[in-house]
Short mmCIF file of N, CA and C in Angstrom, two decimals:
data_model
loop_
_atom_site.label_atom_id
_atom_site.label_comp_id
_atom_site.label_asym_id
_atom_site.label_seq_id
_atom_site.Cartn_x
_atom_site.Cartn_y
_atom_site.Cartn_z
N MET D 1 167.56 133.79 108.98
CA MET D 1 166.87 134.19 108.88
C MET D 1 165.30 133.98 109.70
N SER D 2 164.52 134.70 109.86
CA SER D 2 163.83 134.80 110.77
C SER D 2 162.18 132.92 110.29
N ILE D 3 161.27 133.12 110.98
CA ILE D 3 160.82 132.82 110.47
C ILE D 3 159.36 133.33 111.05
N ASN D 4 158.36 134.02 110.39
CA ASN D 4 157.17 134.63 111.42
C ASN D 4 155.80 132.58 112.09
N LYS D 5 156.51 133.01 113.78
CA LYS D 5 155.75 132.77 114.03
C LYS D 5 154.33 132.58 114.17
N THR D 6 153.97 134.07 113.80
CA THR D 6 152.38 134.45 114.48
C THR D 6 151.33 133.80 113.20
N LYS D 7 151.98 132.92 112.42
CA LYS D 7 150.87 132.53 111.20
C LYS D 7 150.56 131.26 112.12
N ASN D 8 148.59 130.84 111.76
CA ASN D 8 148.03 130.20 112.73
C ASN D 8 148.40 128.92 111.75
N ASN D 9 148.99 127.68 112.26
CA ASN D 9 148.98 126.80 112.16
C ASN D 9 147.87 125.02 111.94
N LYS D 10 146.86 125.96 112.88
CA LYS D 10 145.67 125.19 112.98
C LYS D 10 145.23 124.10 111.43
N ARG D 11 145.77 122.92 111.83
CA ARG D 11 145.24 122.77 110.58
C ARG D 11 143.38 122.83 110.03
N SER D 12 143.15 122.99 108.93
CA SER D 12 141.78 123.03 108.70
C SER D 12 140.81 122.21 108.68
N GLU D 13 139.39 122.20 109.09
CA GLU D 13 138.40 121.08 109.16
C GLU D 13 138.13 120.31 107.61
N PRO D 14 137.53 119.67 107.86
CA PRO D 14 137.71 118.66 106.48
C PRO D 14 136.12 118.99 106.19
N LYS D 15 136.68 119.09 104.56
CA LYS D 15 135.67 119.89 104.00
C LYS D 15 134.07 119.09 104.05
N ARG D 16 134.33 117.78 104.40
CA ARG D 16 133.15 117.86 104.74
C ARG D 16 132.11 118.05 105.98
N LYS D 17 132.82 117.92 106.82
CA LYS D 17 132.13 118.69 108.12
C LYS D 17 131.74 119.94 107.83
N ASN D 18 131.57 120.60 106.94
CA ASN D 18 131.81 122.09 106.14
C ASN D 18 130.21 122.11 105.12
N ASN D 19 130.63 121.02 104.44
CA ASN D 19 129.33 121.04 103.77
C ASN D 19 128.60 120.40 104.48
N PRO D 20 127.65 121.64 104.34
CA PRO D 20 125.47 121.26 105.21
C PRO D 20 125.10 120.01 104.49
N GLU D 21 124.70 119.85 103.42
CA GLU D 21 124.81 118.77 102.01
C GLU D 21 124.99 116.83 103.18
N ILE D 22 126.10 116.84 103.34
CA ILE D 22 126.71 116.29 104.03
C ILE D 22 126.47 115.95 105.64
N LYS D 23 125.78 117.56 106.07
CA LYS D 23 125.47 117.40 107.19
C LYS D 23 124.33 116.94 107.80
N GLU D 24 123.48 116.57 106.13
CA GLU D 24 122.49 116.50 106.79
C GLU D 24 121.84 115.29 106.25
N GLY D 25 122.91 114.33 105.48
CA GLY D 25 122.34 113.31 104.88
C GLY D 25 121.62 113.20 103.67
N ASN D 26 121.97 114.48 102.67
CA ASN D 26 121.17 114.42 101.85
C ASN D 26 122.21 114.74 100.77
N MET D 27 123.45 113.58 101.03
CA MET D 27 123.76 112.85 99.79
C MET D 27 123.66 112.50 98.78
N CYS D 28 124.84 112.60 97.81
CA CYS D 28 124.24 112.42 96.05
C CYS D 28 123.35 110.65 96.01
N LEU D 29 123.14 110.38 95.39
CA LEU D 29 122.18 109.11 95.37
C LEU D 29 123.50 108.25 95.17
N LEU D 30 124.61 107.76 94.36
CA LEU D 30 125.94 107.00 94.70
C LEU D 30 126.50 106.97 96.07
N CYS D 31 126.44 107.95 96.37
CA CYS D 31 127.38 108.27 97.83
C CYS D 31 126.55 107.38 98.74
N ASN D 32 124.88 107.28 98.89
CA ASN D 32 124.31 106.49 99.38
C ASN D 32 124.18 105.56 99.30
N THR D 33 124.49 105.03 97.76
CA THR D 33 123.93 103.38 97.57
C THR D 33 125.26 102.94 97.83
N MET D 34 126.96 103.89 97.74
CA MET D 34 128.18 102.95 98.10
C MET D 34 127.96 102.62 99.44
N ARG D 35 127.40 103.87 100.33
CA ARG D 35 127.03 104.01 102.32
C ARG D 35 126.09 102.68 102.24
N LEU D 36 125.56 102.67 102.07
CA LEU D 36 124.70 100.87 102.14
C LEU D 36 125.37 99.56 101.43
N ILE D 37 126.05 99.95 100.48
CA ILE D 37 126.23 98.51 99.98
C ILE D 37 127.43 97.91 101.39
N ASN D 38 128.31 99.66 101.88
CA ASN D 38 129.52 98.98 102.42
C ASN D 38 129.16 99.22 103.76
N GLU D 39 127.90 99.12 104.11
CA GLU D 39 127.74 99.90 105.85
C GLU D 39 126.88 98.38 106.46
N ARG D 40 125.63 97.99 105.18
CA ARG D 40 124.46 97.74 105.46
C ARG D 40 124.79 96.56 103.66
N SER D 41 125.18 95.36 103.23
CA SER D 41 125.59 95.00 102.58
C SER D 41 124.18 93.92 102.26
N ASP D 42 123.74 93.37 103.59
CA ASP D 42 122.64 92.60 103.37
C ASP D 42 121.17 93.28 103.44
N ILE D 43 120.76 94.27 103.20
CA ILE D 43 119.76 95.01 102.72
C ILE D 43 120.43 95.10 101.54
N ALA D 44 121.13 95.57 101.36
CA ALA D 44 121.38 95.88 99.49
C ALA D 44 120.64 94.28 98.65
N GLN D 45 121.23 93.43 99.10
CA GLN D 45 121.01 92.38 98.62
C GLN D 45 120.01 91.57 98.99
N TRP D 46 119.17 92.34 99.89
CA TRP D 46 117.57 91.49 100.11
C TRP D 46 117.20 93.04 98.78
N ILE D 47 117.44 94.46 98.50
CA ILE D 47 116.77 95.40 97.58
C ILE D 47 116.67 94.41 96.30
N ALA D 48 117.77 93.95 95.67
CA ALA D 48 118.31 93.23 94.24
C ALA D 48 117.47 92.22 94.38
N SER D 49 116.65 91.12 95.51
CA SER D 49 116.27 89.66 95.23
C SER D 49 115.06 90.35 96.08
N SER D 50 114.16 91.80 95.98
CA SER D 50 113.41 91.74 96.21
C SER D 50 112.14 91.48 95.06
N ASN D 51 110.53 90.78 95.08
CA ASN D 51 110.00 91.22 94.03
C ASN D 51 109.23 92.07 95.08
N LYS D 52 109.43 93.11 95.89
CA LYS D 52 108.68 93.45 96.39
C LYS D 52 107.71 94.76 95.29
N PRO D 53 106.69 95.83 96.09
CA PRO D 53 106.54 97.43 94.52
C PRO D 53 107.82 98.08 95.55
N LYS D 54 108.12 98.79 94.91
CA LYS D 54 109.89 99.76 95.34
C LYS D 54 108.75 101.21 96.30
N ASP D 55 108.11 100.84 96.02
CA ASP D 55 107.19 101.92 97.38
C ASP D 55 108.04 101.61 98.77
N GLU D 56 107.35 99.89 98.70
CA GLU D 56 107.79 99.44 99.87
C GLU D 56 108.94 98.85 99.96
N ILE D 57 109.78 98.56 99.62
CA ILE D 57 110.73 98.64 99.98
C ILE D 57 111.82 100.14 100.69
N ALA D 58 111.52 100.79 99.59
CA ALA D 58 111.59 102.06 100.13
C ALA D 58 112.00 101.73 101.50
N LYS D 59 110.33 102.06 101.62
CA LYS D 59 110.09 102.61 103.92
C LYS D 59 111.13 101.57 103.86
N ILE D 60 110.90 100.54 103.60
CA ILE D 60 112.07 99.20 104.19
C ILE D 60 113.13 99.56 104.63
N ALA D 61 114.25 100.11 103.69
CA ALA D 61 114.41 100.16 103.61
C ALA D 61 115.74 101.04 104.27
N THR D 62 114.58 102.20 104.60
CA THR D 62 115.03 103.44 105.13
C THR D 62 115.45 103.16 106.45
N ILE D 63 113.40 102.61 107.12
CA ILE D 63 113.66 102.20 108.21
C ILE D 63 114.80 101.40 109.01
N LEU D 64 115.46 100.55 107.58
CA LEU D 64 116.83 99.50 108.51
C LEU D 64 117.95 100.45 108.62
N SER D 65 117.52 100.72 107.65
CA SER D 65 119.47 101.58 107.73
C SER D 65 119.48 102.69 107.82
N GLY D 66 118.69 103.29 107.52
CA GLY D 66 118.65 104.86 108.56
C GLY D 66 118.89 105.95 106.75
N ILE D 67 119.11 105.49 106.01
CA ILE D 67 119.34 106.34 104.67
C ILE D 67 118.23 106.30 104.25
N GLU D 68 117.82 107.43 103.56
CA GLU D 68 116.25 107.83 103.07
C GLU D 68 117.15 107.12 101.64
N PHE D 69 115.59 106.49 101.29
CA PHE D 69 115.48 105.95 100.10
C PHE D 69 114.33 106.16 98.99
N ASN D 70 114.78 106.14 97.68
CA ASN D 70 113.53 107.01 96.91
C ASN D 70 114.16 105.32 95.05
N GLU D 71 113.15 105.37 94.36
CA GLU D 71 113.34 104.30 93.52
C GLU D 71 114.67 104.64 92.63
N GLU D 72 115.44 105.33 92.32
CA GLU D 72 116.77 105.60 91.58
C GLU D 72 117.59 104.60 92.66
N MET D 73 117.76 104.76 93.60
CA MET D 73 118.34 103.82 94.60
C MET D 73 118.39 102.23 93.92
N ILE D 74 116.98 102.12 94.07
CA ILE D 74 116.14 101.11 94.29
C ILE D 74 116.90 100.05 93.10
N ASP D 75 116.54 101.25 91.87
CA ASP D 75 116.63 100.77 90.30
C ASP D 75 118.26 100.46 90.21
N LEU D 76 119.34 101.04 90.94
CA LEU D 76 120.56 101.02 90.81
C LEU D 76 121.03 99.69 91.48
N LEU D 77 119.96 99.59 92.18
CA LEU D 77 120.39 98.49 93.17
C LEU D 77 119.98 96.84 92.49
N ARG D 78 119.07 97.40 92.08
CA ARG D 78 118.50 96.17 91.15
C ARG D 78 119.25 96.13 89.98
N ASP D 79 120.21 97.39 89.30
CA ASP D 79 120.53 96.05 87.77
C ASP D 79 121.25 95.49 87.98
N PRO D 80 121.38 94.29 86.82
CA PRO D 80 122.20 93.15 86.73
C PRO D 80 123.47 93.01 87.02
N SER D 81 124.43 94.39 86.02
CA SER D 81 125.67 93.84 85.93
C SER D 81 125.78 94.74 86.90
N LEU D 82 126.10 96.45 87.10
CA LEU D 82 125.67 97.01 88.61
C LEU D 82 126.67 95.62 90.38
N PHE D 83 124.59 94.53 90.14
CA PHE D 83 125.42 93.78 91.18
C PHE D 83 125.89 92.75 90.73
N ARG D 84 126.11 92.17 89.58
CA ARG D 84 128.03 91.58 89.96
C ARG D 84 128.75 91.48 90.28
N ILE D 85 128.72 93.34 89.73
CA ILE D 85 130.56 93.88 89.98
C ILE D 85 130.38 94.27 91.48
N ILE D 86 129.05 94.63 92.25
CA ILE D 86 129.69 94.91 93.57
C ILE D 86 130.21 93.91 94.42
N PHE D 87 128.90 93.03 94.04
CA PHE D 87 128.68 91.63 95.41
C PHE D 87 129.73 90.43 94.48
N SER D 88 130.93 91.28 94.28
CA SER D 88 131.28 90.23 93.42
C SER D 88 132.87 89.30 94.46
N SER D 89 133.08 90.73 94.77
CA SER D 89 134.05 90.18 95.02
C SER D 89 133.76 89.71 97.85
#
């Protein structure tokens, strides 16, 4: 038996590179939140404990982290039940 060697055996590129939303950084709410927690947990903890207005927090956190913030992300990080789960380890 002979094996057809004309087939291109190159690995396909990861789907992440082909997805325009991910290239541009427009990931989902949970993706951005988890990215922030993994890369900049200090900012996530500051958001959770800050008493500043949400729009001000969003502007500061966007500048510090490079991740586009919105009120939904801030609400998610301020949720006490999620905060305990995320930062318990």
